[in-house]
Amino acid sequence: MLAQKLHLLRHNVLSFVSSRTGSDFTRRQYDVIVVGGGHAGTEAAAAAARLGAETLLITQKIMTIGALSCNPSLGGVGKGQLVREVDALDGLCGRAGDAAGVHFSILNRSKGPAVWGPRAQLDRERYRQFIQSELLSTPRLTVLEGSVDELLVSQPNPEEPGHHRVTGIRLVDGSHPILSSSVVLTTGTFLSGSLFMGQTTSPGGRMGDAQSCAGLSYTLKETLGLRVGRLRTGTPPRIVKESVDLSLAQLQAPDKQPTPFSFLNTHTRCKPEEQLPCYLTHTTPGVERVVRESVHLNCHIQQDAKGPRYCPSIESRVLRFPGRRHQVWLEPEGLTSDLLYPQGLSMTMPPELQLRLLREIPALHRAEIRTPGYGVQYDFVCPTQLTPSLQVKSTQGLFLAGQINGTTGYEEAAAQGLWAGVNAGRTALSLPPMALSRTQSYIGVLIDDLVGRGVTEPYRMFTSRAEFRTYLRPDNADLRLTPRGFEEVGCVTLRRYKKAVSVRDGLQEALMALQSVALSSTRWREKLGNISLSENKSTTLNRKQCWTFTIEIYAVYRPHCEKQSREMERIRSEESLSLPSDMDYLSLPVSLSQEVREILDRVRPNTLGAATRLPGMTPAGIIHLLNYLKLFTHCKRRHA
Amino acid sequence: TDAYLYSQSSVCDAETIFALSSGHGRCGVAVVRVSGPASSMVLRNMAGLTQALPPPRTALLRRITDPKSKELLDRGLVLWFKGPHSFTGEDSAEFHIHGGPAVITAVLQALGSLEGVRPAEAGEFTRRAFHAGKLGLTEVEGLGDLIHAETEAQRRQALRQMDGELGRLYQDWSYRLKRCLAHVEAFIDFSEDELIEDGVLNQVDSSVRQLETEIERHLKDERRGERLRTGVQVVIAGATNAGKSSLLNTHRVPPSRGTTRRPLVEREGVRRARQRVEQADLTLVVVDSTQLPPDPQLVAAFLQQHLSTVLPSPEAGMTAASDKVLLVLNKSDLVPEEQRERTEGELRERPGLPPACFLSCSTSTGLEDFLTVLQSRVKTLCGDPLSGAPSLTQARHRAHLQQSVQALNQYHQYRDQDLALAAEGVRLALTHLGRITGRVGAEEILDIIFRDFCIGK
């Protein structure tokens, strides 16, 4: 067990000097408390503080704030869009990626700018440093080292729906409670987490960290009566770089010119020539043999908790698709790190077998393992119990974000964290909750999928989940989100807002100018030559450097987006009709089939839009709901 | 934002929708409703109103014509509702037409052929009305029937159709299209990190092309609905003096509900005659009974031989056993009754021969039986007009299939330039097909991806 020390981080671990050093040690009340210092927790705390809420971040170990628990990379196809959106709302991860990246590339270059995936390999140390120093310099944000034992709840506010109301937390050391009307839980894999390696199992959420959250688990399940499910994930062994024969692997160079994630940055901290390469190699039949021989020694893969289909362990890949060569990426862990991260080789067999397996791969035939791979199983709260603001429907003031909601991935966690932090802050400041539409952002798609449909396996973002993919592009995330983030949400700083507005105005001016010139297509071709986006491999996403390019993307997609705008309008209007969370569907006095009633009762969609997307919902059912809603709001207005 | 920019440059109008809103099945008058910005255009085009529109909410008796072919479809009442004073709050029009399925189908198909006009989704009228704030509380109770007409009947009808051969065909297309989409999506979302062979897209190319060809062919071949509109093409064929003209003149046939018939007498040369027979929906082969062999046992072989001279070769898909042929044994009054009865017994359910009817055009003996057989044939060809099943949803299906094929074009158009836009074409095609076969969600596509590919990163 960790010593449960209460440690207020005002004078720091990083010899970072905060302007608020020495302020009150004894504060017992905050506007917002965030539990957990991972990707969700850090974004949540920073967002709540940006909104103006006095915020407390509680984490088990201050040193692990901003740690990359698994892969040393950020972004990718779909995930890169999330990073750009978090950045557009003034979140941390985009800028952290620019500070920590050591290998930048834009995936899908040849497939159209809407599905480009900005990605970077990261230096773990630099990432952690950036996040920690950002948090420590954020006004109104306090960081506390400790373990939360209990969530304090009381009777609900009768004016609002819900059965409970959050009032604060109590730490494991049993000291005085810390009060708050808004609590964000971002406990990752620590909720009833267990670690698996070979035949051994131990409680915990990450190797080397204390177990925790037993008390929290109890509160969530027993006191609040939340439905939980169990998921599993895993991480590969870390390999000593010197022991790898890289000449037997294929070199993967980064982009010559790194493209920053953040709309605020024009270049990355890492210089183009300082970037590190990745290496590609493949599994062999020997790998498959070792997996088969070790199945009986492998508890994790014999369990029935659901693992992801897209980031499976090498065990499940080999068992599901036998007789194939599987790709293994050897990724740098940082500029000074002596380790390599073998992406695609997450495994849970006993360590000696892990070594045997690695050495079946030619480039790894002399590989040494620094830390073995392991599996994690953990509880998640079924996210259909949340509202689109990521608040638990039954508990006023309680917000959840990250893996606790059944997602996987840093970017997914960061996106939810930011939005939960925004709403926790708004709640604390007595502002109404806000939702992001799936027509406007990947974050909206992510949250709508989670709260509307729930998860059956760890949820990861793919571009195929977004209906309006050609509009939700990485290049226009700032135009889509930053103005609203400033004007309505309050999570965007003035500096960023001004920048986005000037981009928007400039773009509009340029487009108007272009539209005022009318020429036949032949004349245009004479003047411009043949332009094709995809042929231009060296273009960057950076708007500053390439205005014409932004306009080009815009022009290519515009006719299509216009066609889709009607559908967007329809979805938005349906999303704006919210269904009361306490609606008694089973006895609603409208003509609905029993089947439809049960579906509605089980899922309890937040909006009419969510109801429309439920499998098994009939058009007639939707119309009856519409009519009921109208009646309902009418009556309410009369009562008021 | 971009949306803001878009709205600067174009006015985003809602689409114009139409639907039969008087319910399905037998009815004297049918009401077809149109709603959306193109309503006035629809009214002008279909009701021949070249000048001003009629005053709002005033019935006007007009000839209703097909805007493309200018063919007369019906005479009926048209009404114009200027938004917001309409059920949906939008510009709307109504066509009150005769209730026969042929007329209804013809009008619906004509509407579907207009640019920017599409069949309404189930419940869409009501939904638009709701969003426009047009559904008063008093109306809620009365909505039951309407919703029923718009949704349940449509759904049941679609289900009935989905059971059959057509349903299986559409489901098969839907399945293949889903796979195409899943493979394109897999290529977009995973090919940078995974072993997804480059050949995947080439396979999609050919699958999409194959689907396009099949759907287009289906749209051309599927004439069942059109038969109701243009009438069944019936050819009367036979040797000189067999009684073809007499048969035509006897044809004061009470029309099978909702169908119009334009029998053709074929008096031209043998080559052209055969050509006409090939194009016909139904061929009546008239035989002079007195020319039949007196021995009833030889009649079948005789008729077989006779048919092979009258009908085109079997390669043309026209065999004697085809349900497109009826044998009419005319001048039955000139054959001894006993011989006729024995021959009849001999020919009953004879494999390889179409049904044969003894008939006397001069005395009308046997006419009733013949008409019963004829009517059942026409019903099969047109779909049972009384149940109204296949033909009414046909216009909707056609429109969606056409849109689906158009969307697939977009795939090829963008395939090498912008895969996101190419994929959008396949998505759109699947959306349109999904309006017939059921909605396809992102999860279903992901299921196929993870089944077909090993995604590891």
mmCIF file with all atom_site columns, N, CA and C in Angstrom, chain A residues 108 111 119 309-310 312 320 325 327 331 460 462-466 469 471 476 479 508 534 557-558 560 566 574 626 630, chain B residues 1-2 4-6 8-9 13 127 130 185 187-193 195 417-419 424 427 443 447 450 455 457:
data_model
loop_
_atom_site.group_PDB
_atom_site.id
_atom_site.type_symbol
_atom_site.label_atom_id
_atom_site.label_alt_id
_atom_site.label_comp_id
_atom_site.label_asym_id
_atom_site.label_entity_id
_atom_site.label_seq_id
_atom_site.pdbx_PDB_ins_code
_atom_site.Cartn_x
_atom_site.Cartn_y
_atom_site.Cartn_z
_atom_site.occupancy
_atom_site.B_iso_or_equiv
_atom_site.pdbx_formal_charge
_atom_site.auth_seq_id
_atom_site.auth_comp_id
_atom_site.auth_asym_id
_atom_site.auth_atom_id
_atom_site.pdbx_PDB_model_num
ATOM 1   N N  . ASN A 1 108 ? -2.602  8.450   -44.145 1.00 0.00 ? 108 ASN A N  1
ATOM 2   C CA . ASN A 1 108 ? -3.639  8.565   -45.178 1.00 0.00 ? 108 ASN A CA 1
ATOM 3   C C  . ASN A 1 108 ? -3.430  9.723   -46.146 1.00 0.00 ? 108 ASN A C  1
ATOM 4   N N  . LYS A 1 111 ? -5.346  9.659   -49.349 1.00 0.00 ? 111 LYS A N  1
ATOM 5   C CA . LYS A 1 111 ? -6.768  9.296   -49.348 1.00 0.00 ? 111 LYS A CA 1
ATOM 6   C C  . LYS A 1 111 ? -7.725  10.461  -49.168 1.00 0.00 ? 111 LYS A C  1
ATOM 7   N N  . ARG A 1 119 ? -0.276  12.138  -36.709 1.00 0.00 ? 119 ARG A N  1
ATOM 8   C CA . ARG A 1 119 ? 0.182   11.274  -35.620 1.00 0.00 ? 119 ARG A CA 1
ATOM 9   C C  . ARG A 1 119 ? 1.629   11.591  -35.274 1.00 0.00 ? 119 ARG A C  1
ATOM 10  N N  . ARG A 1 309 ? -11.426 -5.565  -30.377 1.00 0.00 ? 309 ARG A N  1
ATOM 11  C CA . ARG A 1 309 ? -11.142 -6.364  -31.567 1.00 0.00 ? 309 ARG A CA 1
ATOM 12  C C  . ARG A 1 309 ? -10.044 -5.730  -32.403 1.00 0.00 ? 309 ARG A C  1
ATOM 13  N N  . TYR A 1 310 ? -9.750  -4.453  -32.124 1.00 0.00 ? 310 TYR A N  1
ATOM 14  C CA . TYR A 1 310 ? -8.843  -3.756  -33.021 1.00 0.00 ? 310 TYR A CA 1
ATOM 15  C C  . TYR A 1 310 ? -7.462  -3.576  -32.433 1.00 0.00 ? 310 TYR A C  1
ATOM 16  N N  . PRO A 1 312 ? -5.895  -6.086  -30.333 1.00 0.00 ? 312 PRO A N  1
ATOM 17  C CA . PRO A 1 312 ? -5.901  -7.295  -29.527 1.00 0.00 ? 312 PRO A CA 1
ATOM 18  C C  . PRO A 1 312 ? -4.489  -7.705  -29.144 1.00 0.00 ? 312 PRO A C  1
ATOM 19  N N  . ARG A 1 320 ? -7.191  -15.945 -33.582 1.00 0.00 ? 320 ARG A N  1
ATOM 20  C CA . ARG A 1 320 ? -8.319  -15.613 -34.461 1.00 0.00 ? 320 ARG A CA 1
ATOM 21  C C  . ARG A 1 320 ? -7.955  -15.678 -35.934 1.00 0.00 ? 320 ARG A C  1
ATOM 22  N N  . ARG A 1 325 ? 1.033   -13.736 -41.238 1.00 0.00 ? 325 ARG A N  1
ATOM 23  C CA . ARG A 1 325 ? 2.098   -12.872 -40.756 1.00 0.00 ? 325 ARG A CA 1
ATOM 24  C C  . ARG A 1 325 ? 1.441   -11.640 -40.160 1.00 0.00 ? 325 ARG A C  1
ATOM 25  N N  . GLN A 1 327 ? 1.903   -7.747  -38.414 1.00 0.00 ? 327 GLN A N  1
ATOM 26  C CA . GLN A 1 327 ? 2.883   -6.659  -38.364 1.00 0.00 ? 327 GLN A CA 1
ATOM 27  C C  . GLN A 1 327 ? 3.281   -6.328  -36.927 1.00 0.00 ? 327 GLN A C  1
ATOM 28  N N  . GLU A 1 331 ? 8.778   0.974   -31.974 1.00 0.00 ? 331 GLU A N  1
ATOM 29  C CA . GLU A 1 331 ? 8.673   2.427   -31.871 1.00 0.00 ? 331 GLU A CA 1
ATOM 30  C C  . GLU A 1 331 ? 9.613   2.971   -30.808 1.00 0.00 ? 331 GLU A C  1
ATOM 31  N N  . ARG A 1 460 ? -13.197 2.658   -29.456 1.00 0.00 ? 460 ARG A N  1
ATOM 32  C CA . ARG A 1 460 ? -12.142 3.461   -30.043 1.00 0.00 ? 460 ARG A CA 1
ATOM 33  C C  . ARG A 1 460 ? -12.713 4.256   -31.210 1.00 0.00 ? 460 ARG A C  1
ATOM 34  N N  . PHE A 1 462 ? -13.045 5.668   -34.882 1.00 0.00 ? 462 PHE A N  1
ATOM 35  C CA . PHE A 1 462 ? -12.673 5.435   -36.275 1.00 0.00 ? 462 PHE A CA 1
ATOM 36  C C  . PHE A 1 462 ? -13.381 6.496   -37.094 1.00 0.00 ? 462 PHE A C  1
ATOM 37  N N  . THR A 1 463 ? -12.811 6.846   -38.223 1.00 0.00 ? 463 THR A N  1
ATOM 38  C CA . THR A 1 463 ? -13.505 7.862   -39.025 1.00 0.00 ? 463 THR A CA 1
ATOM 39  C C  . THR A 1 463 ? -14.814 7.312   -39.565 1.00 0.00 ? 463 THR A C  1
ATOM 40  N N  . SER A 1 464 ? -14.903 5.986   -39.672 1.00 0.00 ? 464 SER A N  1
ATOM 41  C CA . SER A 1 464 ? -16.143 5.424   -40.212 1.00 0.00 ? 464 SER A CA 1
ATOM 42  C C  . SER A 1 464 ? -17.321 5.610   -39.256 1.00 0.00 ? 464 SER A C  1
ATOM 43  N N  . ARG A 1 465 ? -17.074 6.015   -38.025 1.00 0.00 ? 465 ARG A N  1
ATOM 44  C CA . ARG A 1 465 ? -18.184 6.242   -37.106 1.00 0.00 ? 465 ARG A CA 1
ATOM 45  C C  . ARG A 1 465 ? -18.870 7.587   -37.362 1.00 0.00 ? 465 ARG A C  1
ATOM 46  N N  . ALA A 1 466 ? -18.191 8.474   -38.078 1.00 0.00 ? 466 ALA A N  1
ATOM 47  C CA . ALA A 1 466 ? -18.727 9.826   -38.262 1.00 0.00 ? 466 ALA A CA 1
ATOM 48  C C  . ALA A 1 466 ? -19.521 9.904   -39.557 1.00 0.00 ? 466 ALA A C  1
ATOM 49  N N  . ARG A 1 469 ? -18.173 12.858  -42.130 1.00 0.00 ? 469 ARG A N  1
ATOM 50  C CA . ARG A 1 469 ? -16.717 12.787  -42.132 1.00 0.00 ? 469 ARG A CA 1
ATOM 51  C C  . ARG A 1 469 ? -16.065 13.839  -43.016 1.00 0.00 ? 469 ARG A C  1
ATOM 52  N N  . TYR A 1 471 ? -16.993 16.736  -43.484 1.00 0.00 ? 471 TYR A N  1
ATOM 53  C CA . TYR A 1 471 ? -17.044 18.044  -42.835 1.00 0.00 ? 471 TYR A CA 1
ATOM 54  C C  . TYR A 1 471 ? -16.179 18.071  -41.574 1.00 0.00 ? 471 TYR A C  1
ATOM 55  N N  . ASN A 1 476 ? -10.201 21.782  -40.281 1.00 0.00 ? 476 ASN A N  1
ATOM 56  C CA . ASN A 1 476 ? -11.140 22.844  -39.903 1.00 0.00 ? 476 ASN A CA 1
ATOM 57  C C  . ASN A 1 476 ? -11.640 22.715  -38.462 1.00 0.00 ? 476 ASN A C  1
ATOM 58  N N  . LEU A 1 479 ? -12.145 26.028  -36.869 1.00 0.00 ? 479 LEU A N  1
ATOM 59  C CA . LEU A 1 479 ? -13.291 26.783  -37.365 1.00 0.00 ? 479 LEU A CA 1
ATOM 60  C C  . LEU A 1 479 ? -14.589 26.210  -36.823 1.00 0.00 ? 479 LEU A C  1
ATOM 61  N N  . GLN A 1 508 ? -12.996 33.488  -45.319 1.00 0.00 ? 508 GLN A N  1
ATOM 62  C CA . GLN A 1 508 ? -14.225 33.938  -45.941 1.00 0.00 ? 508 GLN A CA 1
ATOM 63  C C  . GLN A 1 508 ? -13.954 35.013  -46.996 1.00 0.00 ? 508 GLN A C  1
ATOM 64  N N  . SER A 1 534 ? -4.492  15.106  -53.971 1.00 0.00 ? 534 SER A N  1
ATOM 65  C CA . SER A 1 534 ? -3.830  13.913  -53.471 1.00 0.00 ? 534 SER A CA 1
ATOM 66  C C  . SER A 1 534 ? -2.432  13.744  -54.067 1.00 0.00 ? 534 SER A C  1
ATOM 67  N N  . TYR A 1 557 ? -14.521 19.935  -50.914 1.00 0.00 ? 557 TYR A N  1
ATOM 68  C CA . TYR A 1 557 ? -15.570 19.308  -50.104 1.00 0.00 ? 557 TYR A CA 1
ATOM 69  C C  . TYR A 1 557 ? -16.871 20.103  -50.063 1.00 0.00 ? 557 TYR A C  1
ATOM 70  N N  . ARG A 1 558 ? -16.805 21.353  -50.497 1.00 0.00 ? 558 ARG A N  1
ATOM 71  C CA . ARG A 1 558 ? -17.967 22.193  -50.295 1.00 0.00 ? 558 ARG A CA 1
ATOM 72  C C  . ARG A 1 558 ? -19.262 21.645  -50.897 1.00 0.00 ? 558 ARG A C  1
ATOM 73  N N  . HIS A 1 560 ? -20.175 18.774  -51.474 1.00 0.00 ? 560 HIS A N  1
ATOM 74  C CA . HIS A 1 560 ? -20.623 17.617  -50.731 1.00 0.00 ? 560 HIS A CA 1
ATOM 75  C C  . HIS A 1 560 ? -21.204 18.007  -49.377 1.00 0.00 ? 560 HIS A C  1
ATOM 76  N N  . ARG A 1 566 ? -28.535 19.425  -45.093 1.00 0.00 ? 566 ARG A N  1
ATOM 77  C CA . ARG A 1 566 ? -29.941 19.161  -44.731 1.00 0.00 ? 566 ARG A CA 1
ATOM 78  C C  . ARG A 1 566 ? -30.020 18.072  -43.681 1.00 0.00 ? 566 ARG A C  1
ATOM 79  N N  . GLU A 1 574 ? -33.265 17.185  -34.079 1.00 0.00 ? 574 GLU A N  1
ATOM 80  C CA . GLU A 1 574 ? -33.712 16.072  -33.234 1.00 0.00 ? 574 GLU A CA 1
ATOM 81  C C  . GLU A 1 574 ? -32.873 15.962  -31.962 1.00 0.00 ? 574 GLU A C  1
ATOM 82  N N  . LEU A 1 626 ? -42.656 12.206  -30.329 1.00 0.00 ? 626 LEU A N  1
ATOM 83  C CA . LEU A 1 626 ? -42.690 13.628  -30.675 1.00 0.00 ? 626 LEU A CA 1
ATOM 84  C C  . LEU A 1 626 ? -43.950 14.279  -30.115 1.00 0.00 ? 626 LEU A C  1
ATOM 85  N N  . LYS A 1 630 ? -44.376 17.122  -27.121 1.00 0.00 ? 630 LYS A N  1
ATOM 86  C CA . LYS A 1 630 ? -45.064 18.397  -27.332 1.00 0.00 ? 630 LYS A CA 1
ATOM 87  C C  . LYS A 1 630 ? -46.075 18.617  -26.216 1.00 0.00 ? 630 LYS A C  1
ATOM 88  N N  . THR B 2 1   ? -17.616 29.332  -38.489 1.00 0.00 ? 1   THR B N  1
ATOM 89  C CA . THR B 2 1   ? -17.374 27.921  -38.835 1.00 0.00 ? 1   THR B CA 1
ATOM 90  C C  . THR B 2 1   ? -17.668 27.690  -40.302 1.00 0.00 ? 1   THR B C  1
ATOM 91  N N  . ASP B 2 2   ? -17.390 26.476  -40.743 1.00 0.00 ? 2   ASP B N  1
ATOM 92  C CA . ASP B 2 2   ? -17.673 26.140  -42.131 1.00 0.00 ? 2   ASP B CA 1
ATOM 93  C C  . ASP B 2 2   ? -19.157 26.252  -42.437 1.00 0.00 ? 2   ASP B C  1
ATOM 94  N N  . TYR B 2 4   ? -21.245 28.129  -41.233 1.00 0.00 ? 4   TYR B N  1
ATOM 95  C CA . TYR B 2 4   ? -21.565 29.530  -41.393 1.00 0.00 ? 4   TYR B CA 1
ATOM 96  C C  . TYR B 2 4   ? -21.184 29.975  -42.803 1.00 0.00 ? 4   TYR B C  1
ATOM 97  N N  . LEU B 2 5   ? -20.017 29.522  -43.220 1.00 0.00 ? 5   LEU B N  1
ATOM 98  C CA . LEU B 2 5   ? -19.564 29.900  -44.549 1.00 0.00 ? 5   LEU B CA 1
ATOM 99  C C  . LEU B 2 5   ? -20.495 29.330  -45.615 1.00 0.00 ? 5   LEU B C  1
ATOM 100 N N  . TYR B 2 6   ? -20.893 28.070  -45.405 1.00 0.00 ? 6   TYR B N  1
ATOM 101 C CA . TYR B 2 6   ? -21.773 27.442  -46.393 1.00 0.00 ? 6   TYR B CA 1
ATOM 102 C C  . TYR B 2 6   ? -23.053 28.226  -46.557 1.00 0.00 ? 6   TYR B C  1
ATOM 103 N N  . GLN B 2 8   ? -23.608 31.159  -46.255 1.00 0.00 ? 8   GLN B N  1
ATOM 104 C CA . GLN B 2 8   ? -23.409 32.402  -46.987 1.00 0.00 ? 8   GLN B CA 1
ATOM 105 C C  . GLN B 2 8   ? -23.623 32.198  -48.484 1.00 0.00 ? 8   GLN B C  1
ATOM 106 N N  . SER B 2 9   ? -23.203 31.059  -48.959 1.00 0.00 ? 9   SER B N  1
ATOM 107 C CA . SER B 2 9   ? -23.134 30.914  -50.400 1.00 0.00 ? 9   SER B CA 1
ATOM 108 C C  . SER B 2 9   ? -24.327 30.160  -50.982 1.00 0.00 ? 9   SER B C  1
ATOM 109 N N  . ASP B 2 13  ? -32.225 24.397  -48.969 1.00 0.00 ? 13  ASP B N  1
ATOM 110 C CA . ASP B 2 13  ? -33.638 24.079  -48.943 1.00 0.00 ? 13  ASP B CA 1
ATOM 111 C C  . ASP B 2 13  ? -33.850 22.646  -48.525 1.00 0.00 ? 13  ASP B C  1
ATOM 112 N N  . ARG B 2 127 ? -43.526 14.407  -39.260 1.00 0.00 ? 127 ARG B N  1
ATOM 113 C CA . ARG B 2 127 ? -42.356 14.966  -38.591 1.00 0.00 ? 127 ARG B CA 1
ATOM 114 C C  . ARG B 2 127 ? -42.121 16.415  -39.014 1.00 0.00 ? 127 ARG B C  1
ATOM 115 N N  . PHE B 2 130 ? -44.531 18.563  -37.387 1.00 0.00 ? 130 PHE B N  1
ATOM 116 C CA . PHE B 2 130 ? -44.178 18.784  -35.990 1.00 0.00 ? 130 PHE B CA 1
ATOM 117 C C  . PHE B 2 130 ? -43.113 19.864  -35.856 1.00 0.00 ? 130 PHE B C  1
ATOM 118 N N  . GLU B 2 185 ? -13.892 1.363   -45.961 1.00 0.00 ? 185 GLU B N  1
ATOM 119 C CA . GLU B 2 185 ? -13.677 1.965   -44.642 1.00 0.00 ? 185 GLU B CA 1
ATOM 120 C C  . GLU B 2 185 ? -12.445 1.363   -43.967 1.00 0.00 ? 185 GLU B C  1
ATOM 121 N N  . PHE B 2 187 ? -9.910  0.239   -45.449 1.00 0.00 ? 187 PHE B N  1
ATOM 122 C CA . PHE B 2 187 ? -8.743  0.787   -46.131 1.00 0.00 ? 187 PHE B CA 1
ATOM 123 C C  . PHE B 2 187 ? -8.441  2.204   -45.628 1.00 0.00 ? 187 PHE B C  1
ATOM 124 N N  . ILE B 2 188 ? -9.496  2.965   -45.359 1.00 0.00 ? 188 ILE B N  1
ATOM 125 C CA . ILE B 2 188 ? -9.298  4.327   -44.854 1.00 0.00 ? 188 ILE B CA 1
ATOM 126 C C  . ILE B 2 188 ? -8.789  4.306   -43.411 1.00 0.00 ? 188 ILE B C  1
ATOM 127 N N  . ASP B 2 189 ? -9.449  3.522   -42.568 1.00 0.00 ? 189 ASP B N  1
ATOM 128 C CA . ASP B 2 189 ? -9.149  3.595   -41.136 1.00 0.00 ? 189 ASP B CA 1
ATOM 129 C C  . ASP B 2 189 ? -7.910  2.794   -40.731 1.00 0.00 ? 189 ASP B C  1
ATOM 130 N N  . PHE B 2 190 ? -7.558  1.778   -41.490 1.00 0.00 ? 190 PHE B N  1
ATOM 131 C CA . PHE B 2 190 ? -6.519  0.882   -40.984 1.00 0.00 ? 190 PHE B CA 1
ATOM 132 C C  . PHE B 2 190 ? -5.335  0.614   -41.906 1.00 0.00 ? 190 PHE B C  1
ATOM 133 N N  . SER B 2 191 ? -5.432  0.956   -43.181 1.00 0.00 ? 191 SER B N  1
ATOM 134 C CA . SER B 2 191 ? -4.403  0.441   -44.082 1.00 0.00 ? 191 SER B CA 1
ATOM 135 C C  . SER B 2 191 ? -3.013  1.005   -43.815 1.00 0.00 ? 191 SER B C  1
ATOM 136 N N  . GLU B 2 192 ? -2.935  2.123   -43.075 1.00 0.00 ? 192 GLU B N  1
ATOM 137 C CA . GLU B 2 192 ? -1.614  2.687   -42.812 1.00 0.00 ? 192 GLU B CA 1
ATOM 138 C C  . GLU B 2 192 ? -0.849  1.838   -41.797 1.00 0.00 ? 192 GLU B C  1
ATOM 139 N N  . ASP B 2 193 ? -1.570  1.138   -40.959 1.00 0.00 ? 193 ASP B N  1
ATOM 140 C CA . ASP B 2 193 ? -0.921  0.389   -39.900 1.00 0.00 ? 193 ASP B CA 1
ATOM 141 C C  . ASP B 2 193 ? -1.037  -1.108  -40.065 1.00 0.00 ? 193 ASP B C  1
ATOM 142 N N  . LEU B 2 195 ? -1.931  -4.865  -42.242 1.00 0.00 ? 195 LEU B N  1
ATOM 143 C CA . LEU B 2 195 ? -1.726  -5.572  -43.492 1.00 0.00 ? 195 LEU B CA 1
ATOM 144 C C  . LEU B 2 195 ? -3.056  -5.656  -44.227 1.00 0.00 ? 195 LEU B C  1
ATOM 145 N N  . GLN B 2 417 ? -8.977  10.151  -56.560 1.00 0.00 ? 417 GLN B N  1
ATOM 146 C CA . GLN B 2 417 ? -8.647  11.503  -56.109 1.00 0.00 ? 417 GLN B CA 1
ATOM 147 C C  . GLN B 2 417 ? -8.778  11.649  -54.616 1.00 0.00 ? 417 GLN B C  1
ATOM 148 N N  . ASP B 2 418 ? -9.911  11.196  -54.097 1.00 0.00 ? 418 ASP B N  1
ATOM 149 C CA . ASP B 2 418 ? -10.219 11.444  -52.704 1.00 0.00 ? 418 ASP B CA 1
ATOM 150 C C  . ASP B 2 418 ? -11.072 10.293  -52.197 1.00 0.00 ? 418 ASP B C  1
ATOM 151 N N  . LEU B 2 419 ? -10.438 9.409   -51.447 1.00 0.00 ? 419 LEU B N  1
ATOM 152 C CA . LEU B 2 419 ? -11.132 8.200   -51.035 1.00 0.00 ? 419 LEU B CA 1
ATOM 153 C C  . LEU B 2 419 ? -12.272 8.489   -50.058 1.00 0.00 ? 419 LEU B C  1
ATOM 154 N N  . GLU B 2 424 ? -17.962 8.123   -49.522 1.00 0.00 ? 424 GLU B N  1
ATOM 155 C CA . GLU B 2 424 ? -19.236 8.794   -49.308 1.00 0.00 ? 424 GLU B CA 1
ATOM 156 C C  . GLU B 2 424 ? -20.270 8.320   -50.329 1.00 0.00 ? 424 GLU B C  1
ATOM 157 N N  . ARG B 2 427 ? -21.458 4.999   -49.126 1.00 0.00 ? 427 ARG B N  1
ATOM 158 C CA . ARG B 2 427 ? -22.327 5.218   -47.963 1.00 0.00 ? 427 ARG B CA 1
ATOM 159 C C  . ARG B 2 427 ? -23.714 5.649   -48.389 1.00 0.00 ? 427 ARG B C  1
ATOM 160 N N  . GLU B 2 443 ? -21.856 0.365   -36.686 1.00 0.00 ? 443 GLU B N  1
ATOM 161 C CA . GLU B 2 443 ? -21.407 -0.836  -35.992 1.00 0.00 ? 443 GLU B CA 1
ATOM 162 C C  . GLU B 2 443 ? -21.414 -2.048  -36.911 1.00 0.00 ? 443 GLU B C  1
ATOM 163 N N  . ASP B 2 447 ? -18.351 -4.443  -37.756 1.00 0.00 ? 447 ASP B N  1
ATOM 164 C CA . ASP B 2 447 ? -18.391 -5.900  -37.569 1.00 0.00 ? 447 ASP B CA 1
ATOM 165 C C  . ASP B 2 447 ? -17.783 -6.609  -38.773 1.00 0.00 ? 447 ASP B C  1
ATOM 166 N N  . PHE B 2 450 ? -13.946 -6.149  -38.840 1.00 0.00 ? 450 PHE B N  1
ATOM 167 C CA . PHE B 2 450 ? -13.184 -6.971  -37.900 1.00 0.00 ? 450 PHE B CA 1
ATOM 168 C C  . PHE B 2 450 ? -13.318 -8.452  -38.198 1.00 0.00 ? 450 PHE B C  1
ATOM 169 N N  . ILE B 2 455 ? -7.102  -6.608  -37.458 1.00 0.00 ? 455 ILE B N  1
ATOM 170 C CA . ILE B 2 455 ? -6.660  -5.256  -37.134 1.00 0.00 ? 455 ILE B CA 1
ATOM 171 C C  . ILE B 2 455 ? -5.874  -5.328  -35.835 1.00 0.00 ? 455 ILE B C  1
ATOM 172 N N  . LYS B 2 457 ? -3.246  -2.851  -34.588 1.00 0.00 ? 457 LYS B N  1
ATOM 173 C CA . LYS B 2 457 ? -2.574  -1.753  -33.905 1.00 0.00 ? 457 LYS B CA 1
ATOM 174 C C  . LYS B 2 457 ? -3.552  -0.928  -33.098 1.00 0.00 ? 457 LYS B C  1
#
